[in-house]
């Protein structure tokens, strides 16, 4: 799955050098690129209420540690570990626990007969490229909305694995969840999004 | 024998290649004989590619430009 860069690329080395030199545009570029995924990780670990604060603190620790950044991981992974560590220690202080089963309803078993076979036909979706499908703003909105209603842990797992291409081992570290639980989160997030898209396809 | 319900439960592990060989082969044989489940698999694959292109984001109103400015200021003062 991982065709995204693992090691720091030439471009990223240049970007990091610009950050170290205090280039304001480089700061803007990095903040606008990674703020959203950092918020996602913080919300998954510490919850909505403290996430903003945790991310701000993470940014400040990161820029202070910047001259010591060794490029052994990508800038993104490095930032995500910083925010993750901050969020984890905040969780310990707040004594907060999050449950994997928050907001999950399995596909109802009345879709299957007592031998586990489907009652209803499943029809193929039209074969269009995702780009063509998404040219329709309505679908984009359906996805945004459905995504935002997922529990924070599911959103983070989906973002890290399917959108950011972060390796499973890293995700377990970042979210402090076992691999089998990350797989559960991914399964639930994708299943829910599939259901929303399916509903949209049916009502079109 | 694997059934439609097993496909629903394992489809994501199947796509990601996270299943032991026996189970993988078992599900594959179910897919061969069940067009509903083939269509379901196709829908989940499409869902994944739609998500990857659509890239839904966290709802966050942070003014990143302002934040970057603030961090830049802190960095500069930290340097001296
Ligand atoms: Zn089937």
PDB file of C-alpha atoms and ligand atoms in Angstrom:
ATOM      1  CA  UNK A   1       0.000   0.000   0.000  1.00  0.00           C
ATOM      2  CA  UNK A   2       2.827   2.309   0.827  1.00  0.00           C
ATOM      3  CA  UNK A   3       3.918   4.069  -2.307  1.00  0.00           C
ATOM      4  CA  UNK A   4       4.107   7.360  -0.381  1.00  0.00           C
ATOM      5  CA  UNK A   5       7.550   8.524   0.548  1.00  0.00           C
ATOM      6  CA  UNK A   6       8.932   6.960   3.682  1.00  0.00           C
ATOM      7  CA  UNK A   7      12.260   8.696   3.804  1.00  0.00           C
ATOM      8  CA  UNK A   8      12.734  12.384   3.628  1.00  0.00           C
ATOM      9  CA  UNK A   9      12.845  13.364  -0.006  1.00  0.00           C
ATOM     10  CA  UNK A  10      15.075  16.004  -1.550  1.00  0.00           C
ATOM     11  CA  UNK A  11      12.177  18.450  -1.615  1.00  0.00           C
ATOM     12  CA  UNK A  12      11.410  17.833   2.003  1.00  0.00           C
ATOM     13  CA  UNK A  13      15.047  18.347   2.982  1.00  0.00           C
ATOM     14  CA  UNK A  14      14.905  21.716   1.271  1.00  0.00           C
ATOM     15  CA  UNK A  15      11.681  22.560   3.057  1.00  0.00           C
ATOM     16  CA  UNK A  16      13.172  21.633   6.409  1.00  0.00           C
ATOM     17  CA  UNK A  17      16.230  23.754   5.695  1.00  0.00           C
ATOM     18  CA  UNK A  18      13.948  26.676   4.901  1.00  0.00           C
ATOM     19  CA  UNK A  19      12.124  26.139   8.184  1.00  0.00           C
ATOM     20  CA  UNK A  20      15.368  26.074  10.102  1.00  0.00           C
ATOM     21  CA  UNK A  21      16.400  29.297   8.375  1.00  0.00           C
ATOM     22  CA  UNK A  22      13.142  30.836   9.569  1.00  0.00           C
ATOM     23  CA  UNK A  23      11.504  31.271   6.155  1.00  0.00           C
ATOM     24  CA  UNK A  24       7.967  32.408   6.893  1.00  0.00           C
ATOM     25  CA  UNK A  25       6.482  30.903   3.724  1.00  0.00           C
ATOM     26  CA  UNK A  26       7.855  27.520   4.689  1.00  0.00           C
ATOM     27  CA  UNK A  27       6.092  27.859   8.039  1.00  0.00           C
ATOM     28  CA  UNK A  28       2.823  28.630   6.267  1.00  0.00           C
ATOM     29  CA  UNK A  29       3.227  25.691   3.921  1.00  0.00           C
ATOM     30  CA  UNK A  30       3.901  23.195   6.691  1.00  0.00           C
ATOM     31  CA  UNK A  31       1.155  24.447   8.995  1.00  0.00           C
ATOM     32  CA  UNK A  32      -1.475  24.425   6.267  1.00  0.00           C
ATOM     33  CA  UNK A  33      -0.397  20.973   5.144  1.00  0.00           C
ATOM     34  CA  UNK A  34      -0.315  19.208   8.507  1.00  0.00           C
ATOM     35  CA  UNK A  35      -2.639  21.086  10.867  1.00  0.00           C
ATOM     36  CA  UNK A  36      -5.678  19.039   9.827  1.00  0.00           C
ATOM     37  CA  UNK A  37      -4.165  15.596  10.283  1.00  0.00           C
ATOM     38  CA  UNK A  38      -2.620  16.695  13.596  1.00  0.00           C
ATOM     39  CA  UNK A  39      -6.059  17.752  14.821  1.00  0.00           C
ATOM     40  CA  UNK A  40      -7.384  14.392  13.716  1.00  0.00           C
ATOM     41  CA  UNK A  41      -4.786  12.512  15.779  1.00  0.00           C
ATOM     42  CA  UNK A  42      -5.313  14.732  18.822  1.00  0.00           C
ATOM     43  CA  UNK A  43      -9.101  14.310  18.712  1.00  0.00           C
ATOM     44  CA  UNK A  44      -8.752  10.542  18.405  1.00  0.00           C
ATOM     45  CA  UNK A  45      -6.607  10.358  21.526  1.00  0.00           C
ATOM     46  CA  UNK A  46      -7.733  13.138  23.811  1.00  0.00           C
ATOM     47  CA  UNK A  47     -11.140  14.093  22.459  1.00  0.00           C
ATOM     48  CA  UNK A  48     -12.605  17.249  21.021  1.00  0.00           C
ATOM     49  CA  UNK A  49     -12.310  19.443  24.116  1.00  0.00           C
ATOM     50  CA  UNK A  50      -8.525  19.409  24.503  1.00  0.00           C
ATOM     51  CA  UNK A  51      -7.471  18.750  20.917  1.00  0.00           C
ATOM     52  CA  UNK A  52      -6.860  22.354  19.857  1.00  0.00           C
ATOM     53  CA  UNK A  53      -4.678  23.043  22.835  1.00  0.00           C
ATOM     54  CA  UNK A  54      -2.716  19.811  22.404  1.00  0.00           C
ATOM     55  CA  UNK A  55      -2.054  20.610  18.740  1.00  0.00           C
ATOM     56  CA  UNK A  56      -0.910  24.159  19.509  1.00  0.00           C
ATOM     57  CA  UNK A  57       1.487  22.850  22.138  1.00  0.00           C
ATOM     58  CA  UNK A  58       2.721  20.225  19.674  1.00  0.00           C
ATOM     59  CA  UNK A  59       3.479  22.880  17.069  1.00  0.00           C
ATOM     60  CA  UNK A  60       5.426  24.895  19.618  1.00  0.00           C
ATOM     61  CA  UNK A  61       7.442  21.853  20.761  1.00  0.00           C
ATOM     62  CA  UNK A  62       8.069  20.985  17.135  1.00  0.00           C
ATOM     63  CA  UNK A  63       9.478  24.357  16.133  1.00  0.00           C
ATOM     64  CA  UNK A  64      11.664  24.430  19.218  1.00  0.00           C
ATOM     65  CA  UNK A  65      12.995  20.962  18.358  1.00  0.00           C
ATOM     66  CA  UNK A  66      13.339  21.820  14.680  1.00  0.00           C
ATOM     67  CA  UNK A  67      17.118  22.418  14.668  1.00  0.00           C
ATOM     68  CA  UNK A  68      17.486  18.893  16.071  1.00  0.00           C
ATOM     69  CA  UNK A  69      15.266  17.232  13.433  1.00  0.00           C
ATOM     70  CA  UNK A  70      17.404  14.487  11.934  1.00  0.00           C
ATOM     71  CA  UNK A  71      15.239  13.368   9.054  1.00  0.00           C
ATOM     72  CA  UNK A  72      15.081   9.771  10.219  1.00  0.00           C
ATOM     73  CA  UNK A  73      11.364   9.894   9.572  1.00  0.00           C
ATOM     74  CA  UNK A  74       9.352  12.140   7.314  1.00  0.00           C
ATOM     75  CA  UNK A  75       8.422  15.549   8.661  1.00  0.00           C
ATOM     76  CA  UNK A  76       4.788  14.413   8.748  1.00  0.00           C
ATOM     77  CA  UNK A  77       5.492  11.320  10.856  1.00  0.00           C
ATOM     78  CA  UNK A  78       7.716  13.341  13.154  1.00  0.00           C
ATOM     79  CA  UNK A  79       4.969  15.916  13.718  1.00  0.00           C
ATOM     80  CA  UNK A  80       2.367  13.206  14.261  1.00  0.00           C
ATOM     81  CA  UNK A  81       4.508  11.569  16.923  1.00  0.00           C
ATOM     82  CA  UNK A  82       4.923  14.882  18.707  1.00  0.00           C
ATOM     83  CA  UNK A  83       1.189  15.538  18.756  1.00  0.00           C
ATOM     84  CA  UNK A  84       0.509  11.929  19.728  1.00  0.00           C
ATOM     85  CA  UNK A  85       2.892  12.102  22.696  1.00  0.00           C
ATOM     86  CA  UNK A  86       1.363  15.361  23.861  1.00  0.00           C
ATOM     87  CA  UNK A  87      -2.130  13.937  23.560  1.00  0.00           C
ATOM     88  CA  UNK A  88      -1.201  10.737  25.395  1.00  0.00           C
ATOM     89  CA  UNK A  89       0.209  12.592  28.363  1.00  0.00           C
ATOM     90  CA  UNK A  90      -2.855  14.808  28.390  1.00  0.00           C
ATOM     91  CA  UNK A  91      -5.054  11.700  28.462  1.00  0.00           C
ATOM     92  CA  UNK A  92      -3.146  10.416  31.475  1.00  0.00           C
ATOM     93  CA  UNK A  93      -3.729  13.704  33.261  1.00  0.00           C
ATOM     94  CA  UNK A  94      -7.420  13.845  32.354  1.00  0.00           C
ATOM     95  CA  UNK A  95      -7.978  10.160  32.974  1.00  0.00           C
ATOM     96  CA  UNK A  96      -9.992   9.911  29.801  1.00  0.00           C
ATOM     97  CA  UNK A  97     -10.840   6.667  28.036  1.00  0.00           C
ATOM     98  CA  UNK A  98     -12.212   6.250  24.578  1.00  0.00           C
ATOM     99  CA  UNK A  99     -14.161   3.241  23.488  1.00  0.00           C
ATOM    100  CA  UNK A 100     -13.640   1.467  20.195  1.00  0.00           C
ATOM    101  CA  UNK A 101     -17.341   0.757  19.935  1.00  0.00           C
ATOM    102  CA  UNK A 102     -18.423   4.364  20.070  1.00  0.00           C
ATOM    103  CA  UNK A 103     -20.950   5.008  17.310  1.00  0.00           C
ATOM    104  CA  UNK A 104     -20.820   1.642  15.607  1.00  0.00           C
ATOM    105  CA  UNK A 105     -23.705  -0.431  14.372  1.00  0.00           C
ATOM    106  CA  UNK A 106     -22.871  -3.587  12.495  1.00  0.00           C
ATOM    107  CA  UNK A 107     -24.718  -4.258   9.246  1.00  0.00           C
ATOM    108  CA  UNK A 108     -27.992  -5.633  10.492  1.00  0.00           C
ATOM    109  CA  UNK A 109     -28.248  -9.377  10.371  1.00  0.00           C
ATOM    110  CA  UNK A 110     -31.743  -9.191   8.831  1.00  0.00           C
ATOM    111  CA  UNK A 111     -29.981  -8.670   5.499  1.00  0.00           C
ATOM    112  CA  UNK A 112     -29.019 -12.346   5.609  1.00  0.00           C
ATOM    113  CA  UNK A 113     -30.996 -15.569   5.849  1.00  0.00           C
ATOM    114  CA  UNK A 114     -30.181 -18.138   8.523  1.00  0.00           C
ATOM    115  CA  UNK A 115     -27.443 -19.652   6.375  1.00  0.00           C
ATOM    116  CA  UNK A 116     -25.712 -16.272   6.050  1.00  0.00           C
ATOM    117  CA  UNK A 117     -26.810 -15.634   2.476  1.00  0.00           C
ATOM    118  CA  UNK A 118     -28.141 -12.306   1.286  1.00  0.00           C
ATOM    119  CA  UNK A 119     -31.856 -11.780   0.756  1.00  0.00           C
ATOM    120  CA  UNK A 120     -31.461  -8.823  -1.574  1.00  0.00           C
ATOM    121  CA  UNK A 121     -29.486  -8.433  -4.737  1.00  0.00           C
ATOM    122  CA  UNK A 122     -26.456  -6.197  -4.704  1.00  0.00           C
ATOM    123  CA  UNK A 123     -26.089  -4.384  -7.983  1.00  0.00           C
ATOM    124  CA  UNK A 124     -22.819  -3.101  -9.386  1.00  0.00           C
ATOM    125  CA  UNK A 125     -22.173   0.629  -9.217  1.00  0.00           C
ATOM    126  CA  UNK A 126     -21.682   2.458 -12.425  1.00  0.00           C
ATOM    127  CA  UNK A 127     -18.097   2.201 -13.596  1.00  0.00           C
ATOM    128  CA  UNK A 128     -16.990   5.801 -13.487  1.00  0.00           C
ATOM    129  CA  UNK A 129     -13.701   7.187 -12.269  1.00  0.00           C
ATOM    130  CA  UNK A 130     -13.835   8.680  -8.780  1.00  0.00           C
ATOM    131  CA  UNK A 131     -12.895  12.020 -10.336  1.00  0.00           C
ATOM    132  CA  UNK A 132     -15.954  11.877 -12.595  1.00  0.00           C
ATOM    133  CA  UNK A 133     -18.217  10.872  -9.724  1.00  0.00           C
ATOM    134  CA  UNK A 134     -16.870  13.620  -7.512  1.00  0.00           C
ATOM    135  CA  UNK A 135     -17.396  16.258 -10.164  1.00  0.00           C
ATOM    136  CA  UNK A 136     -20.845  16.147  -8.641  1.00  0.00           C
ATOM    137  CA  UNK A 137     -20.650  18.371  -5.543  1.00  0.00           C
ATOM    138  CA  UNK A 138     -23.477  16.480  -3.911  1.00  0.00           C
ATOM    139  CA  UNK A 139     -21.450  13.311  -3.575  1.00  0.00           C
ATOM    140  CA  UNK A 140     -18.544  15.263  -2.141  1.00  0.00           C
ATOM    141  CA  UNK A 141     -20.935  16.702   0.447  1.00  0.00           C
ATOM    142  CA  UNK A 142     -22.364  13.291   1.295  1.00  0.00           C
ATOM    143  CA  UNK A 143     -18.856  12.020   1.960  1.00  0.00           C
ATOM    144  CA  UNK A 144     -17.781  15.034   4.022  1.00  0.00           C
ATOM    145  CA  UNK A 145     -20.886  14.789   6.143  1.00  0.00           C
ATOM    146  CA  UNK A 146     -20.673  11.066   6.674  1.00  0.00           C
ATOM    147  CA  UNK A 147     -16.961  11.363   7.487  1.00  0.00           C
ATOM    148  CA  UNK A 148     -17.557  14.059  10.063  1.00  0.00           C
ATOM    149  CA  UNK A 149     -20.146  11.953  11.816  1.00  0.00           C
ATOM    150  CA  UNK A 150     -17.701   9.073  12.315  1.00  0.00           C
ATOM    151  CA  UNK A 151     -16.173   8.724  15.779  1.00  0.00           C
ATOM    152  CA  UNK A 152     -12.806  10.499  16.041  1.00  0.00           C
ATOM    153  CA  UNK A 153     -10.792   7.269  16.236  1.00  0.00           C
ATOM    154  CA  UNK A 154     -12.337   5.971  13.016  1.00  0.00           C
ATOM    155  CA  UNK A 155     -11.686   9.268  11.238  1.00  0.00           C
ATOM    156  CA  UNK A 156      -8.074   9.227  12.341  1.00  0.00           C
ATOM    157  CA  UNK A 157      -7.499   5.607  11.318  1.00  0.00           C
ATOM    158  CA  UNK A 158      -9.051   6.220   7.913  1.00  0.00           C
ATOM    159  CA  UNK A 159      -7.111   9.437   7.343  1.00  0.00           C
ATOM    160  CA  UNK A 160      -3.781   7.986   8.413  1.00  0.00           C
ATOM    161  CA  UNK A 161      -4.103   4.672   6.555  1.00  0.00           C
ATOM    162  CA  UNK A 162      -6.161   5.394   3.458  1.00  0.00           C
ATOM    163  CA  UNK A 163      -5.436   9.042   2.815  1.00  0.00           C
ATOM    164  CA  UNK A 164      -1.992   9.699   4.272  1.00  0.00           C
ATOM    165  CA  UNK A 165      -0.540   6.263   3.519  1.00  0.00           C
ATOM    166  CA  UNK A 166       1.106   5.916   6.934  1.00  0.00           C
ATOM    167  CA  UNK A 167       2.340   2.415   7.768  1.00  0.00           C
ATOM    168  CA  UNK A 168       0.287   0.266  10.111  1.00  0.00           C
ATOM    169  CA  UNK A 169       3.101   0.015  12.662  1.00  0.00           C
ATOM    170  CA  UNK A 170       3.325   3.802  12.859  1.00  0.00           C
ATOM    171  CA  UNK A 171      -0.443   4.175  13.141  1.00  0.00           C
ATOM    172  CA  UNK A 172      -0.516   1.799  16.106  1.00  0.00           C
ATOM    173  CA  UNK A 173       2.166   3.902  17.761  1.00  0.00           C
ATOM    174  CA  UNK A 174       0.542   7.204  16.952  1.00  0.00           C
ATOM    175  CA  UNK A 175      -2.976   6.247  18.015  1.00  0.00           C
ATOM    176  CA  UNK A 176      -1.866   3.911  20.804  1.00  0.00           C
ATOM    177  CA  UNK A 177      -4.116   1.144  19.462  1.00  0.00           C
ATOM    178  CA  UNK A 178      -3.256  -2.440  18.473  1.00  0.00           C
ATOM    179  CA  UNK A 179      -3.090  -3.382  14.789  1.00  0.00           C
ATOM    180  CA  UNK A 180      -6.183  -5.544  15.044  1.00  0.00           C
ATOM    181  CA  UNK A 181      -8.080  -2.606  16.527  1.00  0.00           C
ATOM    182  CA  UNK A 182      -6.868  -0.265  13.786  1.00  0.00           C
ATOM    183  CA  UNK A 183      -8.231  -2.842  11.334  1.00  0.00           C
ATOM    184  CA  UNK A 184     -11.564  -2.766  13.166  1.00  0.00           C
ATOM    185  CA  UNK A 185     -11.626   1.046  12.981  1.00  0.00           C
ATOM    186  CA  UNK A 186     -10.816   0.999   9.261  1.00  0.00           C
ATOM    187  CA  UNK A 187     -13.468  -1.614   8.563  1.00  0.00           C
ATOM    188  CA  UNK A 188     -16.127   0.389  10.377  1.00  0.00           C
ATOM    189  CA  UNK A 189     -15.202   3.703   8.832  1.00  0.00           C
ATOM    190  CA  UNK A 190     -15.151   2.317   5.302  1.00  0.00           C
ATOM    191  CA  UNK A 191     -18.391   0.392   5.829  1.00  0.00           C
ATOM    192  CA  UNK A 192     -20.190   3.509   7.043  1.00  0.00           C
ATOM    193  CA  UNK A 193     -18.910   5.602   4.149  1.00  0.00           C
ATOM    194  CA  UNK A 194     -19.906   2.857   1.723  1.00  0.00           C
ATOM    195  CA  UNK A 195     -23.432   2.898   3.139  1.00  0.00           C
ATOM    196  CA  UNK A 196     -23.697   6.667   2.703  1.00  0.00           C
ATOM    197  CA  UNK A 197     -22.502   6.485  -0.883  1.00  0.00           C
ATOM    198  CA  UNK A 198     -24.864   3.593  -1.556  1.00  0.00           C
ATOM    199  CA  UNK A 199     -27.807   5.573  -0.191  1.00  0.00           C
ATOM    200  CA  UNK A 200     -26.802   8.479  -2.376  1.00  0.00           C
ATOM    201  CA  UNK A 201     -26.562   6.210  -5.449  1.00  0.00           C
ATOM    202  CA  UNK A 202     -30.037   4.781  -4.729  1.00  0.00           C
ATOM    203  CA  UNK A 203     -31.671   8.179  -4.329  1.00  0.00           C
ATOM    204  CA  UNK A 204     -30.049   9.773  -7.310  1.00  0.00           C
TER     205      UNK A 204
ATOM    206  CA  UNK B   1     -18.119 -22.794   3.539  1.00  0.00           C
ATOM    207  CA  UNK B   2     -18.024 -19.032   3.608  1.00  0.00           C
ATOM    208  CA  UNK B   3     -21.182 -16.974   3.192  1.00  0.00           C
ATOM    209  CA  UNK B   4     -22.272 -13.494   2.187  1.00  0.00           C
ATOM    210  CA  UNK B   5     -22.088 -12.333   5.769  1.00  0.00           C
ATOM    211  CA  UNK B   6     -18.435 -13.371   5.988  1.00  0.00           C
ATOM    212  CA  UNK B   7     -17.665 -11.255   2.933  1.00  0.00           C
ATOM    213  CA  UNK B   8     -19.290  -8.239   4.590  1.00  0.00           C
ATOM    214  CA  UNK B   9     -17.268  -8.831   7.768  1.00  0.00           C
ATOM    215  CA  UNK B  10     -13.940  -9.464   6.074  1.00  0.00           C
ATOM    216  CA  UNK B  11     -14.087  -7.421   2.887  1.00  0.00           C
ATOM    217  CA  UNK B  12     -11.646  -4.792   4.131  1.00  0.00           C
ATOM    218  CA  UNK B  13      -9.142  -7.310   5.419  1.00  0.00           C
ATOM    219  CA  UNK B  14      -9.536  -9.127   2.098  1.00  0.00           C
ATOM    220  CA  UNK B  15      -8.808  -5.978   0.084  1.00  0.00           C
ATOM    221  CA  UNK B  16      -5.830  -5.058   2.256  1.00  0.00           C
ATOM    222  CA  UNK B  17      -4.370  -8.571   2.023  1.00  0.00           C
ATOM    223  CA  UNK B  18      -4.594  -9.083   5.780  1.00  0.00           C
ATOM    224  CA  UNK B  19      -6.122 -12.564   5.845  1.00  0.00           C
ATOM    225  CA  UNK B  20      -4.500 -15.950   6.375  1.00  0.00           C
ATOM    226  CA  UNK B  21      -4.304 -17.974   3.181  1.00  0.00           C
ATOM    227  CA  UNK B  22      -7.053 -20.464   4.047  1.00  0.00           C
ATOM    228  CA  UNK B  23      -9.614 -17.784   4.718  1.00  0.00           C
ATOM    229  CA  UNK B  24      -8.546 -15.793   1.695  1.00  0.00           C
ATOM    230  CA  UNK B  25      -9.019 -18.780  -0.586  1.00  0.00           C
ATOM    231  CA  UNK B  26     -12.340 -19.646   1.066  1.00  0.00           C
ATOM    232  CA  UNK B  27     -13.699 -16.149   0.484  1.00  0.00           C
ATOM    233  CA  UNK B  28     -12.371 -16.203  -3.065  1.00  0.00           C
ATOM    234  CA  UNK B  29     -14.395 -19.339  -3.791  1.00  0.00           C
ATOM    235  CA  UNK B  30     -17.511 -17.705  -2.391  1.00  0.00           C
ATOM    236  CA  UNK B  31     -16.892 -14.699  -4.647  1.00  0.00           C
ATOM    237  CA  UNK B  32     -16.656 -17.024  -7.646  1.00  0.00           C
ATOM    238  CA  UNK B  33     -20.179 -18.322  -7.110  1.00  0.00           C
ATOM    239  CA  UNK B  34     -21.901 -15.206  -5.720  1.00  0.00           C
ATOM    240  CA  UNK B  35     -22.458 -12.196  -7.953  1.00  0.00           C
ATOM    241  CA  UNK B  36     -23.936 -10.145  -5.081  1.00  0.00           C
ATOM    242  CA  UNK B  37     -20.714 -10.422  -3.160  1.00  0.00           C
ATOM    243  CA  UNK B  38     -18.650  -9.660  -6.272  1.00  0.00           C
ATOM    244  CA  UNK B  39     -20.693  -6.497  -6.669  1.00  0.00           C
ATOM    245  CA  UNK B  40     -20.314  -5.693  -2.994  1.00  0.00           C
ATOM    246  CA  UNK B  41     -16.531  -6.080  -3.261  1.00  0.00           C
ATOM    247  CA  UNK B  42     -16.543  -3.805  -6.299  1.00  0.00           C
ATOM    248  CA  UNK B  43     -18.579  -1.219  -4.370  1.00  0.00           C
ATOM    249  CA  UNK B  44     -16.169  -1.259  -1.446  1.00  0.00           C
ATOM    250  CA  UNK B  45     -13.211  -0.883  -3.796  1.00  0.00           C
ATOM    251  CA  UNK B  46     -14.958   2.076  -5.456  1.00  0.00           C
ATOM    252  CA  UNK B  47     -15.709   3.531  -2.037  1.00  0.00           C
ATOM    253  CA  UNK B  48     -12.010   3.396  -1.228  1.00  0.00           C
ATOM    254  CA  UNK B  49     -10.948   5.110  -4.417  1.00  0.00           C
ATOM    255  CA  UNK B  50     -13.689   7.708  -3.980  1.00  0.00           C
ATOM    256  CA  UNK B  51     -12.482   8.433  -0.435  1.00  0.00           C
ATOM    257  CA  UNK B  52      -8.876   8.710  -1.556  1.00  0.00           C
ATOM    258  CA  UNK B  53      -9.779  11.258  -4.202  1.00  0.00           C
ATOM    259  CA  UNK B  54     -12.371  13.099  -2.137  1.00  0.00           C
ATOM    260  CA  UNK B  55     -10.095  13.337   0.928  1.00  0.00           C
ATOM    261  CA  UNK B  56     -12.650  14.428   3.519  1.00  0.00           C
ATOM    262  CA  UNK B  57     -11.080  16.494   6.288  1.00  0.00           C
ATOM    263  CA  UNK B  58     -11.548  17.238   9.951  1.00  0.00           C
ATOM    264  CA  UNK B  59     -13.861  20.097  10.658  1.00  0.00           C
ATOM    265  CA  UNK B  60     -11.335  22.658  11.890  1.00  0.00           C
ATOM    266  CA  UNK B  61     -11.563  26.413  11.658  1.00  0.00           C
ATOM    267  CA  UNK B  62      -7.985  27.192  12.605  1.00  0.00           C
ATOM    268  CA  UNK B  63      -6.561  30.103  10.648  1.00  0.00           C
ATOM    269  CA  UNK B  64      -3.411  28.316   9.546  1.00  0.00           C
ATOM    270  CA  UNK B  65      -1.824  31.453   8.182  1.00  0.00           C
ATOM    271  CA  UNK B  66      -2.187  33.203  11.513  1.00  0.00           C
ATOM    272  CA  UNK B  67      -0.928  30.154  13.383  1.00  0.00           C
ATOM    273  CA  UNK B  68       2.099  29.956  11.089  1.00  0.00           C
ATOM    274  CA  UNK B  69       2.812  33.630  11.761  1.00  0.00           C
ATOM    275  CA  UNK B  70       2.623  33.097  15.489  1.00  0.00           C
ATOM    276  CA  UNK B  71       4.903  30.040  15.331  1.00  0.00           C
ATOM    277  CA  UNK B  72       7.325  31.910  13.118  1.00  0.00           C
ATOM    278  CA  UNK B  73       7.457  34.685  15.723  1.00  0.00           C
ATOM    279  CA  UNK B  74       8.139  32.205  18.505  1.00  0.00           C
ATOM    280  CA  UNK B  75      10.827  30.517  16.438  1.00  0.00           C
ATOM    281  CA  UNK B  76      12.544  33.816  15.693  1.00  0.00           C
ATOM    282  CA  UNK B  77      12.560  34.905  19.315  1.00  0.00           C
ATOM    283  CA  UNK B  78      13.744  31.451  20.357  1.00  0.00           C
ATOM    284  CA  UNK B  79      16.746  31.732  18.037  1.00  0.00           C
ATOM    285  CA  UNK B  80      18.205  34.765  19.743  1.00  0.00           C
TER     286      UNK B  80
HETATM  287 ZN1  LIG C   1     -22.366 -13.882  -1.285  1.00  0.00          ZN
END
